[in-house]
Amino acid sequence: MGAMLKALTLIFLFALPAKPDTNVENEEPFDPNKEYYSTSVLGLIKVFELEREFMENFTLYADALQEKANNLKSYLDALKRPRYTTHEERETFVSQPLNAFSLIRRLNQDWPKLQNYIKKSVGLKHLNAMKEMLTKAPDDHDLNETLKGMHRIETTYDLQPRDIANGLLQSQQFNYKLTARECLVLALHKFESGDYQRSLKWFKAALEHKAVGNDENEENAFETFVRTVVQRTFSLSNQSLENETLQQLLNQKFQTPMEEFISSQLRKWDMENSTTTNTAHNIGCRGLFPKRSNGLVCRYNSTTTPFLKLAPLKMEELSLDPYMVMYHDVISNKEIADLKGEIKEEMGNGWADRYEVVDRVYWTREESAIRKRINNRITDMTGFDVREFPALQLANFGVGGYFKPHHDYFTERILEIEPNNPLGDRIGSLIIYAGDLSQGGQTLFPEIEVAVEPKKGNSLFWFNTFDDARPDPRSLHSVCPVIVGSRWTVTKWLHYIPQIFIKPCHPKVQNITLNA
């Protein structure tokens, strides 16, 4: 059965258009208006469903081929007879009228039909369905962005390739291991980005996960990686080598022990190019910021709005200067589901800059009961008036989803997008965490060394400006790459103009809590 399945797989693969291994040079042009699966968990669910449907059709196609093979085998079994090796034995067989009749009838009637049956394609419905699905498959940009996401997870948290390949992410063991081919794709990505140390580690992981027996796809992946390394070796030593000469040298190099040669070259280049440094972002994401106390307390806030006298909110102080607090249990699972139910169309691309999409976003621009309820709660937490801009931004992150260090107050980039903004600068920011995350995805403030765990149902609020409305550079923040979980957020930026009488501009002093 195993041999049969392998044969069916090869038949199917040859029936579909071939596609080379993804390479940065082969990557399709980036379409800023296209939905990419890699940028959100919602997109990944679509890929999951696409593969499930693909495998259902693949199974039915394989079953149709298996049924055809069984029919052919049954016919052959029905023809089994003793092997007549001599002329006399054959003469005796055909001289029997029943044998002669059956022989003539079979070759006249059955064999032409059998030939037509052999030529007849089966499972075309399912084969065509699979071809159609492949037009919706993740493209080269999706794969390249996923490789970048895996790289962020690996390097930000200093995870070891061998552990990742074995399903160990930080201290959590998962029941999944990468294949040798997947390890080699990661090794090639590291190599092409100049990270030779991790490229070597992924190459070694691939050798450990090498399948027993001959796997043609796996062997091709190994050959691609080895050729890439060898080609760089000769290109560095002699730039004038002609293609034919280089190919001969490549073929010769394959005669030497592969692991020994690759390892030595990668170690050499790693020593020549090693510039690894730990950033504040990486240190914070690894949970290495010093613990903060300095009189910070947890308490019930019952003073920001009159309503809180009836239903105070659980508030945790994270920093007094700049002012930053976490509100606990401010939104229920049902309210989160209702908010997500407001998404009436495909979510748009969320941009980290002009060239990088990091998530999928949706603005709740239509008035609704749930939006009004959440806005009232934001007022309860901040004391600010949000009626002039009631829209909420929902965001969902993808593989290794993150956001690079940035400020929320206006920069030249934002002014280009909103040149005539009537609301003024973003003096405060509020994030409601609306997804389950078990690893990664912290909101990080490297300047003041604060890392906030994104617990579902909680809300983070901070000021982006001083009391005199000038930008506070200490509000620099980032999002650590998501390792495990779905990072959903509801974001609200609080602007200066609507709050001009609620929070007037004062001479610069230390930020203080608002009505708290």
Coordinates of C-alpha atoms in Angstrom, one line a residue:
M1 CA 0.0 0.0 0.0
G2 CA 2.9 2.4 0.8
A3 CA 4.4 1.9 -2.6
M4 CA 1.0 2.4 -4.2
L5 CA 0.5 5.7 -2.3
K6 CA 3.9 6.9 -3.3
A7 CA 3.2 6.1 -7.0
L8 CA -0.2 7.9 -6.7
T9 CA 1.5 10.9 -5.2
L10 CA 4.1 11.1 -8.0
I11 CA 1.3 10.7 -10.6
F12 CA -0.5 13.6 -9.0
L13 CA 2.5 15.8 -8.7
F14 CA 3.4 15.4 -12.4
A15 CA -0.2 16.1 -13.3
L16 CA 0.1 19.6 -11.7
P17 CA 2.3 22.5 -12.9
A18 CA 5.7 22.4 -11.4
K19 CA 6.8 25.2 -9.1
P20 CA 10.5 25.8 -8.1
D21 CA 11.5 26.3 -4.5
T22 CA 10.8 29.8 -3.4
N23 CA 13.7 32.2 -3.7
V24 CA 13.8 35.9 -3.0
E25 CA 14.8 36.6 -6.6
N26 CA 11.8 34.6 -7.8
E27 CA 9.3 36.4 -5.5
E28 CA 6.2 37.7 -7.2
P29 CA 5.7 41.5 -7.1
F30 CA 4.1 42.8 -3.9
D31 CA 0.5 43.9 -4.3
P32 CA -0.4 46.4 -1.6
N33 CA -4.1 45.8 -2.1
K34 CA -4.0 42.0 -1.9
E35 CA -4.8 40.0 1.2
Y36 CA -1.8 37.9 2.3
Y37 CA -2.5 34.8 4.4
S38 CA 0.7 35.3 6.5
T39 CA -0.3 38.6 8.0
S40 CA -3.2 37.4 10.2
V41 CA -4.4 34.3 12.0
L42 CA -7.7 34.8 10.1
G43 CA -5.7 34.4 6.9
L44 CA -4.0 31.3 8.3
I45 CA -7.4 29.8 9.1
K46 CA -8.3 30.2 5.4
V47 CA -5.2 28.4 4.4
F48 CA -6.0 25.6 6.9
E49 CA -9.5 25.2 5.3
L50 CA -8.0 25.3 1.8
E51 CA -5.6 22.5 2.7
R52 CA -8.4 20.5 4.3
E53 CA -10.5 20.8 1.1
F54 CA -7.4 20.0 -1.0
M55 CA -6.7 16.8 1.0
E56 CA -10.3 15.7 0.7
N57 CA -10.1 16.0 -3.1
F58 CA -6.7 14.4 -3.1
T59 CA -8.0 11.4 -1.1
L60 CA -11.0 11.0 -3.4
Y61 CA -8.6 11.2 -6.4
A62 CA -6.3 8.6 -4.9
D63 CA -9.3 6.4 -4.1
A64 CA -10.4 6.6 -7.8
L65 CA -6.9 5.6 -8.9
Q66 CA -6.8 2.8 -6.4
E67 CA -10.2 1.5 -7.6
K68 CA -8.9 1.5 -11.1
A69 CA -5.7 -0.3 -10.1
N70 CA -7.8 -2.9 -8.1
N71 CA -10.0 -3.5 -11.2
L72 CA -7.0 -4.1 -13.4
K73 CA -5.5 -6.4 -10.8
S74 CA -8.8 -8.4 -10.5
Y75 CA -8.8 -8.9 -14.2
L76 CA -5.2 -10.1 -14.2
D77 CA -6.0 -12.4 -11.3
A78 CA -8.9 -13.9 -13.3
L79 CA -6.5 -14.8 -16.1
K80 CA -4.0 -16.6 -13.9
R81 CA -3.2 -20.2 -15.2
P82 CA -0.3 -22.5 -15.1
R83 CA 2.7 -21.5 -17.2
Y84 CA 2.8 -23.7 -20.3
T85 CA 6.5 -23.7 -21.2
T86 CA 6.5 -26.3 -24.0
H87 CA 4.9 -26.3 -27.4
E88 CA 3.0 -29.5 -26.6
E89 CA 1.5 -28.0 -23.4
R90 CA 0.3 -24.9 -25.3
E91 CA -1.2 -27.1 -28.0
T92 CA -3.1 -29.2 -25.5
F93 CA -4.5 -26.0 -23.9
V94 CA -5.8 -24.3 -27.1
S95 CA -7.1 -27.6 -28.6
Q96 CA -9.7 -27.6 -25.8
P97 CA -12.8 -25.8 -27.4
L98 CA -13.8 -23.9 -24.2
N99 CA -10.2 -22.6 -23.8
A100 CA -10.0 -21.6 -27.5
F101 CA -13.4 -19.9 -27.4
S102 CA -12.5 -17.9 -24.3
L103 CA -9.1 -16.9 -25.8
I104 CA -10.6 -15.6 -29.0
R105 CA -13.4 -13.8 -27.2
R106 CA -11.1 -12.1 -24.8
L107 CA -8.7 -10.7 -27.3
N108 CA -11.5 -9.7 -29.6
Q109 CA -13.8 -8.1 -27.0
D110 CA -12.1 -7.6 -23.6
W111 CA -8.7 -6.4 -24.6
P112 CA -9.7 -3.4 -26.7
K113 CA -12.1 -2.3 -23.8
L114 CA -9.3 -2.9 -21.3
Q115 CA -6.9 -0.7 -23.4
N116 CA -9.5 2.1 -23.5
Y117 CA -10.1 1.7 -19.7
I118 CA -6.4 2.0 -19.1
K119 CA -6.2 5.2 -21.1
K120 CA -9.3 6.6 -19.5
S121 CA -8.6 9.3 -16.9
V122 CA -10.3 8.9 -13.6
G123 CA -10.9 11.4 -10.8
L124 CA -10.7 14.3 -13.2
K125 CA -13.3 16.2 -11.2
H126 CA -11.1 16.1 -8.1
L127 CA -7.9 16.7 -10.0
N128 CA -9.4 19.8 -11.6
A129 CA -10.7 21.0 -8.2
M130 CA -7.1 20.7 -6.8
K131 CA -5.7 22.7 -9.7
E132 CA -8.3 25.4 -9.0
M133 CA -7.3 25.4 -5.3
L134 CA -3.7 25.9 -6.2
T135 CA -4.6 29.2 -7.8
K136 CA -5.6 30.3 -4.3
A137 CA -2.5 28.9 -2.5
P138 CA -0.1 31.2 -0.6
D139 CA 2.3 32.9 -3.0
D140 CA 6.0 33.5 -2.8
H141 CA 5.5 36.7 -0.8
D142 CA 3.4 34.8 1.8
L143 CA 6.2 32.2 2.2
N144 CA 8.9 34.9 2.4
E145 CA 7.0 36.8 5.0
T146 CA 6.4 33.6 7.0
L147 CA 10.1 32.9 6.9
K148 CA 10.7 36.4 8.2
G149 CA 8.2 35.7 11.0
M150 CA 10.0 32.5 11.9
H151 CA 13.2 34.4 11.9
R152 CA 11.8 37.1 14.3
I153 CA 10.6 34.4 16.7
E154 CA 13.9 32.6 16.6
T155 CA 16.2 35.6 17.0
T156 CA 14.1 37.8 19.3
Y157 CA 13.7 35.1 21.9
D158 CA 17.1 33.5 21.1
L159 CA 15.5 30.1 20.4
Q160 CA 17.7 27.3 19.1
P161 CA 16.9 25.8 15.7
R162 CA 17.3 22.2 17.0
D163 CA 14.7 22.9 19.7
I164 CA 12.3 24.6 17.2
A165 CA 12.7 21.7 14.8
N166 CA 11.7 19.3 17.6
G167 CA 8.7 21.3 18.6
L168 CA 10.1 23.0 21.7
L169 CA 9.2 26.7 21.8
Q170 CA 10.8 28.3 24.9
S171 CA 9.7 25.8 27.6
Q172 CA 6.6 24.6 25.8
Q173 CA 6.8 21.2 24.0
F174 CA 4.4 20.8 21.1
N175 CA 3.4 17.6 19.3
Y176 CA 4.8 18.6 16.0
K177 CA 8.3 18.4 14.4
L178 CA 9.6 20.0 11.3
T179 CA 10.7 17.9 8.4
A180 CA 14.2 17.9 7.0
R181 CA 13.0 19.8 3.9
E182 CA 11.4 22.5 6.1
C183 CA 14.6 22.8 8.1
L184 CA 16.5 23.3 4.8
V185 CA 14.1 26.0 3.6
L186 CA 14.9 27.9 6.9
A187 CA 18.6 27.2 6.5
L188 CA 18.5 28.6 3.0
H189 CA 16.7 31.7 4.2
K190 CA 19.3 32.3 6.9
F191 CA 22.0 31.8 4.4
E192 CA 20.6 34.3 1.9
S193 CA 20.2 36.9 4.7
G194 CA 23.8 36.4 5.8
D195 CA 23.1 34.7 9.1
Y196 CA 25.5 31.9 8.6
Q197 CA 25.6 30.7 12.2
R198 CA 21.9 29.9 12.3
S199 CA 22.0 28.6 8.7
L200 CA 24.5 26.0 9.9
K201 CA 22.3 25.1 12.9
W202 CA 19.3 24.6 10.6
F203 CA 21.4 22.5 8.2
K204 CA 22.4 20.3 11.1
A205 CA 18.8 20.1 12.2
A206 CA 17.9 19.0 8.7
L207 CA 20.4 16.2 8.8
E208 CA 18.9 15.0 12.1
H209 CA 15.4 14.9 10.7
K210 CA 16.4 13.3 7.4
A211 CA 13.9 10.8 6.4
V212 CA 14.8 7.1 6.3
G213 CA 14.8 5.9 2.6
N214 CA 14.8 7.9 -0.6
D215 CA 12.7 11.1 -0.6
E216 CA 13.2 12.8 -4.0
N217 CA 11.9 16.2 -2.8
E218 CA 14.1 16.0 0.3
E219 CA 17.2 15.1 -1.8
N220 CA 16.5 18.0 -4.1
A221 CA 16.2 20.4 -1.2
F222 CA 19.6 19.2 0.1
E223 CA 21.2 19.5 -3.3
T224 CA 19.8 23.1 -3.7
F225 CA 21.2 24.1 -0.4
V226 CA 24.6 22.5 -1.0
R227 CA 24.9 24.0 -4.5
T228 CA 24.0 27.5 -3.1
V229 CA 26.8 27.3 -0.5
V230 CA 29.3 25.8 -3.0
Q231 CA 28.5 28.4 -5.6
R232 CA 29.1 31.3 -3.1
T233 CA 32.4 29.6 -2.2
F234 CA 33.7 29.7 -5.8
S235 CA 32.2 33.1 -6.6
L236 CA 34.1 34.6 -3.7
S237 CA 37.4 33.0 -4.7
N238 CA 37.2 33.6 -8.4
Q239 CA 34.5 36.0 -9.8
S240 CA 35.5 35.3 -13.4
L241 CA 34.6 31.6 -13.4
E242 CA 32.5 30.7 -16.4
N243 CA 29.2 28.9 -15.9
E244 CA 30.4 25.7 -17.4
T245 CA 33.6 25.7 -15.3
L246 CA 31.6 26.5 -12.2
Q247 CA 29.2 23.6 -12.9
Q248 CA 32.2 21.2 -13.2
L249 CA 33.6 22.4 -9.9
L250 CA 30.2 22.1 -8.3
N251 CA 30.0 18.5 -9.5
Q252 CA 33.4 17.8 -8.1
K253 CA 32.6 19.3 -4.8
F254 CA 29.7 16.9 -4.4
Q255 CA 32.3 14.1 -4.2
T256 CA 33.5 15.4 -0.8
P257 CA 31.7 14.8 2.5
M258 CA 28.8 17.2 2.3
E259 CA 28.3 17.9 6.0
E260 CA 32.0 18.6 6.6
F261 CA 32.3 21.0 3.7
I262 CA 29.1 22.9 4.4
S263 CA 29.9 23.2 8.1
S264 CA 33.4 24.5 7.6
Q265 CA 32.3 27.2 5.1
L266 CA 29.4 28.5 7.2
R267 CA 31.6 28.7 10.3
K268 CA 34.2 30.6 8.4
W269 CA 31.7 33.1 7.0
D270 CA 30.0 33.5 10.4
M271 CA 33.3 34.5 12.0
E272 CA 33.9 37.1 9.3
N273 CA 30.4 38.6 9.5
S274 CA 29.4 38.1 13.1
T275 CA 27.8 41.4 14.4
T276 CA 25.1 40.0 16.7
T277 CA 23.9 42.6 19.3
N278 CA 21.1 42.4 21.8
T279 CA 18.6 45.3 21.5
A280 CA 16.4 46.7 24.3
H281 CA 13.5 45.3 22.3
N282 CA 14.9 41.7 22.4
I283 CA 15.9 42.0 26.0
G284 CA 12.4 43.1 27.0
C285 CA 10.7 40.4 24.9
R286 CA 12.8 37.8 26.7
G287 CA 11.4 39.1 30.1
L288 CA 14.8 40.5 31.2
F289 CA 13.7 44.0 32.1
P290 CA 14.3 44.7 35.9
K291 CA 11.2 44.4 38.1
R292 CA 9.5 47.7 38.9
S293 CA 8.0 48.7 42.2
N294 CA 8.6 52.4 43.2
G295 CA 5.3 52.8 45.0
L296 CA 3.2 51.4 42.1
V297 CA -0.1 50.0 43.4
C298 CA -3.2 48.1 42.2
R299 CA -6.5 49.5 43.2
Y300 CA -10.1 50.1 42.2
N301 CA -10.6 53.3 40.2
S302 CA -14.0 54.8 41.1
T303 CA -13.3 58.5 40.3
T304 CA -12.6 59.0 36.6
T305 CA -16.3 59.2 35.7
P306 CA -19.4 59.2 37.9
F307 CA -20.4 55.8 36.6
L308 CA -17.4 54.2 38.2
K309 CA -18.8 55.0 41.6
L310 CA -21.3 52.3 40.9
A311 CA -18.9 49.9 39.0
P312 CA -15.3 50.7 39.8
L313 CA -12.6 49.2 37.5
K314 CA -9.6 47.2 38.6
M315 CA -6.6 49.3 37.8
E316 CA -2.9 48.5 38.0
E317 CA -0.3 51.2 37.9
L318 CA 2.6 50.3 35.6
S319 CA 4.4 53.7 35.5
L320 CA 3.7 57.1 37.1
D321 CA 6.1 59.1 34.9
P322 CA 5.2 58.7 32.1
Y323 CA 1.7 57.7 33.2
M324 CA 0.7 54.2 32.2
V325 CA -2.0 51.9 33.7
M326 CA -3.5 48.5 33.0
Y327 CA -7.2 47.9 33.5
H328 CA -8.1 44.3 34.3
D329 CA -11.2 42.5 33.0
V330 CA -12.8 45.4 31.2
I331 CA -14.3 43.4 28.3
S332 CA -16.1 40.1 28.2
N333 CA -15.8 37.2 25.8
K334 CA -19.3 38.0 24.5
E335 CA -18.4 41.6 23.9
I336 CA -15.3 40.6 22.0
A337 CA -17.4 38.2 19.9
D338 CA -19.9 41.0 19.2
L339 CA -17.0 43.4 18.2
K340 CA -15.6 40.8 15.8
G341 CA -19.1 40.4 14.5
E342 CA -19.0 44.0 13.3
I343 CA -16.4 43.0 10.7
K344 CA -18.6 43.1 7.5
E345 CA -15.9 42.8 4.9
E346 CA -12.3 41.7 4.4
M347 CA -9.9 43.3 6.8
G348 CA -7.4 45.6 5.2
N349 CA -3.6 45.5 5.4
G350 CA -2.0 47.0 8.5
W351 CA 1.2 48.8 7.7
A352 CA 4.3 49.1 9.8
D353 CA 5.7 51.4 7.2
R354 CA 5.2 52.0 3.5
Y355 CA 6.6 48.6 2.6
E356 CA 5.7 46.2 5.4
V357 CA 2.3 44.7 6.2
V358 CA 2.3 43.3 9.8
D359 CA -1.3 42.5 10.5
R360 CA -4.9 42.9 9.2
V361 CA -7.1 45.7 10.4
Y362 CA -10.7 46.8 10.3
W363 CA -12.3 50.1 11.4
T364 CA -15.8 49.9 13.0
R365 CA -17.1 53.1 11.3
E366 CA -20.8 52.3 11.5
E367 CA -22.7 53.1 14.7
S368 CA -23.7 50.1 16.8
A369 CA -24.7 49.2 20.3
I370 CA -21.4 47.3 21.0
R371 CA -19.3 50.1 19.7
K372 CA -21.1 52.6 21.8
R373 CA -20.7 50.4 24.9
I374 CA -16.9 50.0 24.4
N375 CA -16.5 53.7 23.7
N376 CA -18.3 54.5 27.0
R377 CA -15.9 52.1 28.8
I378 CA -12.9 53.9 27.2
T379 CA -14.2 57.1 28.6
D380 CA -14.6 55.5 32.0
M381 CA -10.9 54.4 31.8
T382 CA -9.4 57.6 30.5
G383 CA -11.9 60.4 31.3
F384 CA -11.7 61.5 27.7
D385 CA -14.4 62.4 25.2
V386 CA -14.4 60.0 22.2
R387 CA -17.6 61.2 20.5
E388 CA -15.8 63.2 17.8
F389 CA -14.0 60.0 16.5
P390 CA -16.0 57.0 17.7
A391 CA -14.4 54.4 15.3
L392 CA -12.5 51.5 16.8
Q393 CA -9.6 49.7 15.1
L394 CA -9.6 45.9 15.3
A395 CA -6.3 44.2 14.4
N396 CA -5.2 40.6 14.1
F397 CA -1.6 39.5 13.7
G398 CA -0.1 36.6 11.8
V399 CA 3.0 34.3 11.9
G400 CA 5.5 36.0 14.2
G401 CA 3.3 39.1 14.1
Y402 CA 5.0 42.1 15.6
F403 CA 5.3 45.9 15.4
K404 CA 8.7 47.6 15.3
P405 CA 9.5 50.4 17.9
H406 CA 7.5 53.6 17.1
H407 CA 5.7 56.5 18.6
D408 CA 2.0 57.1 18.3
Y409 CA 2.2 60.9 18.3
F410 CA 2.4 62.5 14.9
T411 CA 5.5 62.0 12.8
E412 CA 6.2 63.0 9.2
R413 CA 5.0 59.6 8.1
I414 CA 1.6 60.1 9.7
L415 CA 1.3 63.8 8.6
E416 CA 1.7 62.5 5.0
I417 CA -1.3 60.2 5.5
E418 CA -3.4 62.7 7.5
P419 CA -2.2 66.2 6.4
N420 CA -5.4 68.0 7.5
N421 CA -6.2 66.0 10.6
P422 CA -8.9 68.1 12.5
L423 CA -8.4 66.1 15.8
G424 CA -4.9 67.1 16.6
D425 CA -2.0 65.0 17.9
R426 CA -2.5 61.6 19.6
I427 CA -2.0 62.5 23.2
G428 CA -2.9 59.1 24.5
S429 CA -3.3 55.5 23.4
L430 CA -5.4 52.7 24.6
I431 CA -5.3 49.0 23.6
I432 CA -7.8 46.4 24.6
Y433 CA -6.4 42.8 24.3
A434 CA -9.1 40.6 22.7
G435 CA -7.2 37.4 21.8
D436 CA -5.8 34.4 23.6
L437 CA -2.0 34.5 23.7
S438 CA 0.1 31.9 25.5
Q439 CA 3.6 33.0 24.3
G440 CA 4.9 36.3 23.0
G441 CA 3.0 39.4 21.8
Q442 CA 3.9 41.7 24.7
T443 CA 3.6 45.4 24.3
L444 CA 7.0 46.8 25.1
F445 CA 8.3 50.2 26.2
P446 CA 12.1 50.0 25.9
E447 CA 12.8 53.6 27.1
I448 CA 11.2 52.9 30.5
E449 CA 11.8 49.1 30.5
V450 CA 8.2 48.0 30.8
A451 CA 6.8 44.9 29.2
V452 CA 3.1 44.4 29.3
E453 CA 1.6 40.9 29.0
P454 CA -1.4 40.9 26.5
K455 CA -3.9 39.1 28.7
K456 CA -7.3 38.8 27.1
G457 CA -9.9 41.1 28.5
N458 CA -7.4 43.7 29.9
S459 CA -6.7 47.2 28.6
L460 CA -3.5 49.2 28.5
F461 CA -3.6 53.1 28.6
W462 CA -0.7 55.5 28.4
F463 CA 0.1 59.1 27.5
N464 CA 2.2 60.0 24.4
T465 CA 2.8 63.6 25.3
F466 CA 3.8 65.8 28.2
D467 CA 1.4 68.1 29.9
D468 CA 2.3 70.9 27.6
A469 CA 1.3 68.7 24.6
R470 CA 4.9 68.2 23.4
P471 CA 5.7 64.6 22.3
D472 CA 7.2 62.4 25.1
P473 CA 9.9 60.2 23.4
R474 CA 9.6 57.8 26.4
S475 CA 6.3 56.6 24.9
L476 CA 8.3 54.6 22.3
H477 CA 6.8 51.2 22.1
S478 CA 6.8 48.0 20.1
V479 CA 5.1 44.6 19.9
C480 CA 7.1 41.5 20.6
P481 CA 6.7 38.7 17.9
V482 CA 3.8 36.4 18.6
I483 CA 5.0 32.9 19.3
V484 CA 1.8 31.0 20.1
G485 CA -1.7 32.3 20.0
S486 CA -3.9 34.8 18.2
R487 CA -3.2 38.5 19.0
W488 CA -6.4 40.4 18.6
T489 CA -6.4 44.1 19.7
V490 CA -8.9 46.9 19.8
T491 CA -7.1 50.2 19.6
K492 CA -8.2 53.7 20.3
W493 CA -6.0 56.8 19.8
L494 CA -7.1 59.8 21.9
H495 CA -6.6 63.2 20.2
Y496 CA -5.8 66.6 21.5
I497 CA -8.6 68.8 20.1
P498 CA -11.6 66.9 21.5
Q499 CA -10.0 67.0 25.0
I500 CA -8.9 70.6 25.0
F501 CA -11.2 71.5 27.9
I502 CA -10.9 68.1 29.7
K503 CA -7.1 68.1 29.7
P504 CA -5.9 71.7 29.0
C505 CA -2.3 72.4 28.0
H506 CA -0.1 73.1 31.0
P507 CA 3.6 74.0 31.4
K508 CA 5.7 70.9 31.3
V509 CA 5.6 68.9 34.6
Q510 CA 5.6 65.2 35.4
N511 CA 2.6 63.4 34.0
I512 CA -0.1 62.8 36.6
T513 CA -3.2 60.6 36.6
L514 CA -6.3 62.1 35.1
N515 CA -9.1 62.5 37.8
A516 CA -7.7 59.5 39.7

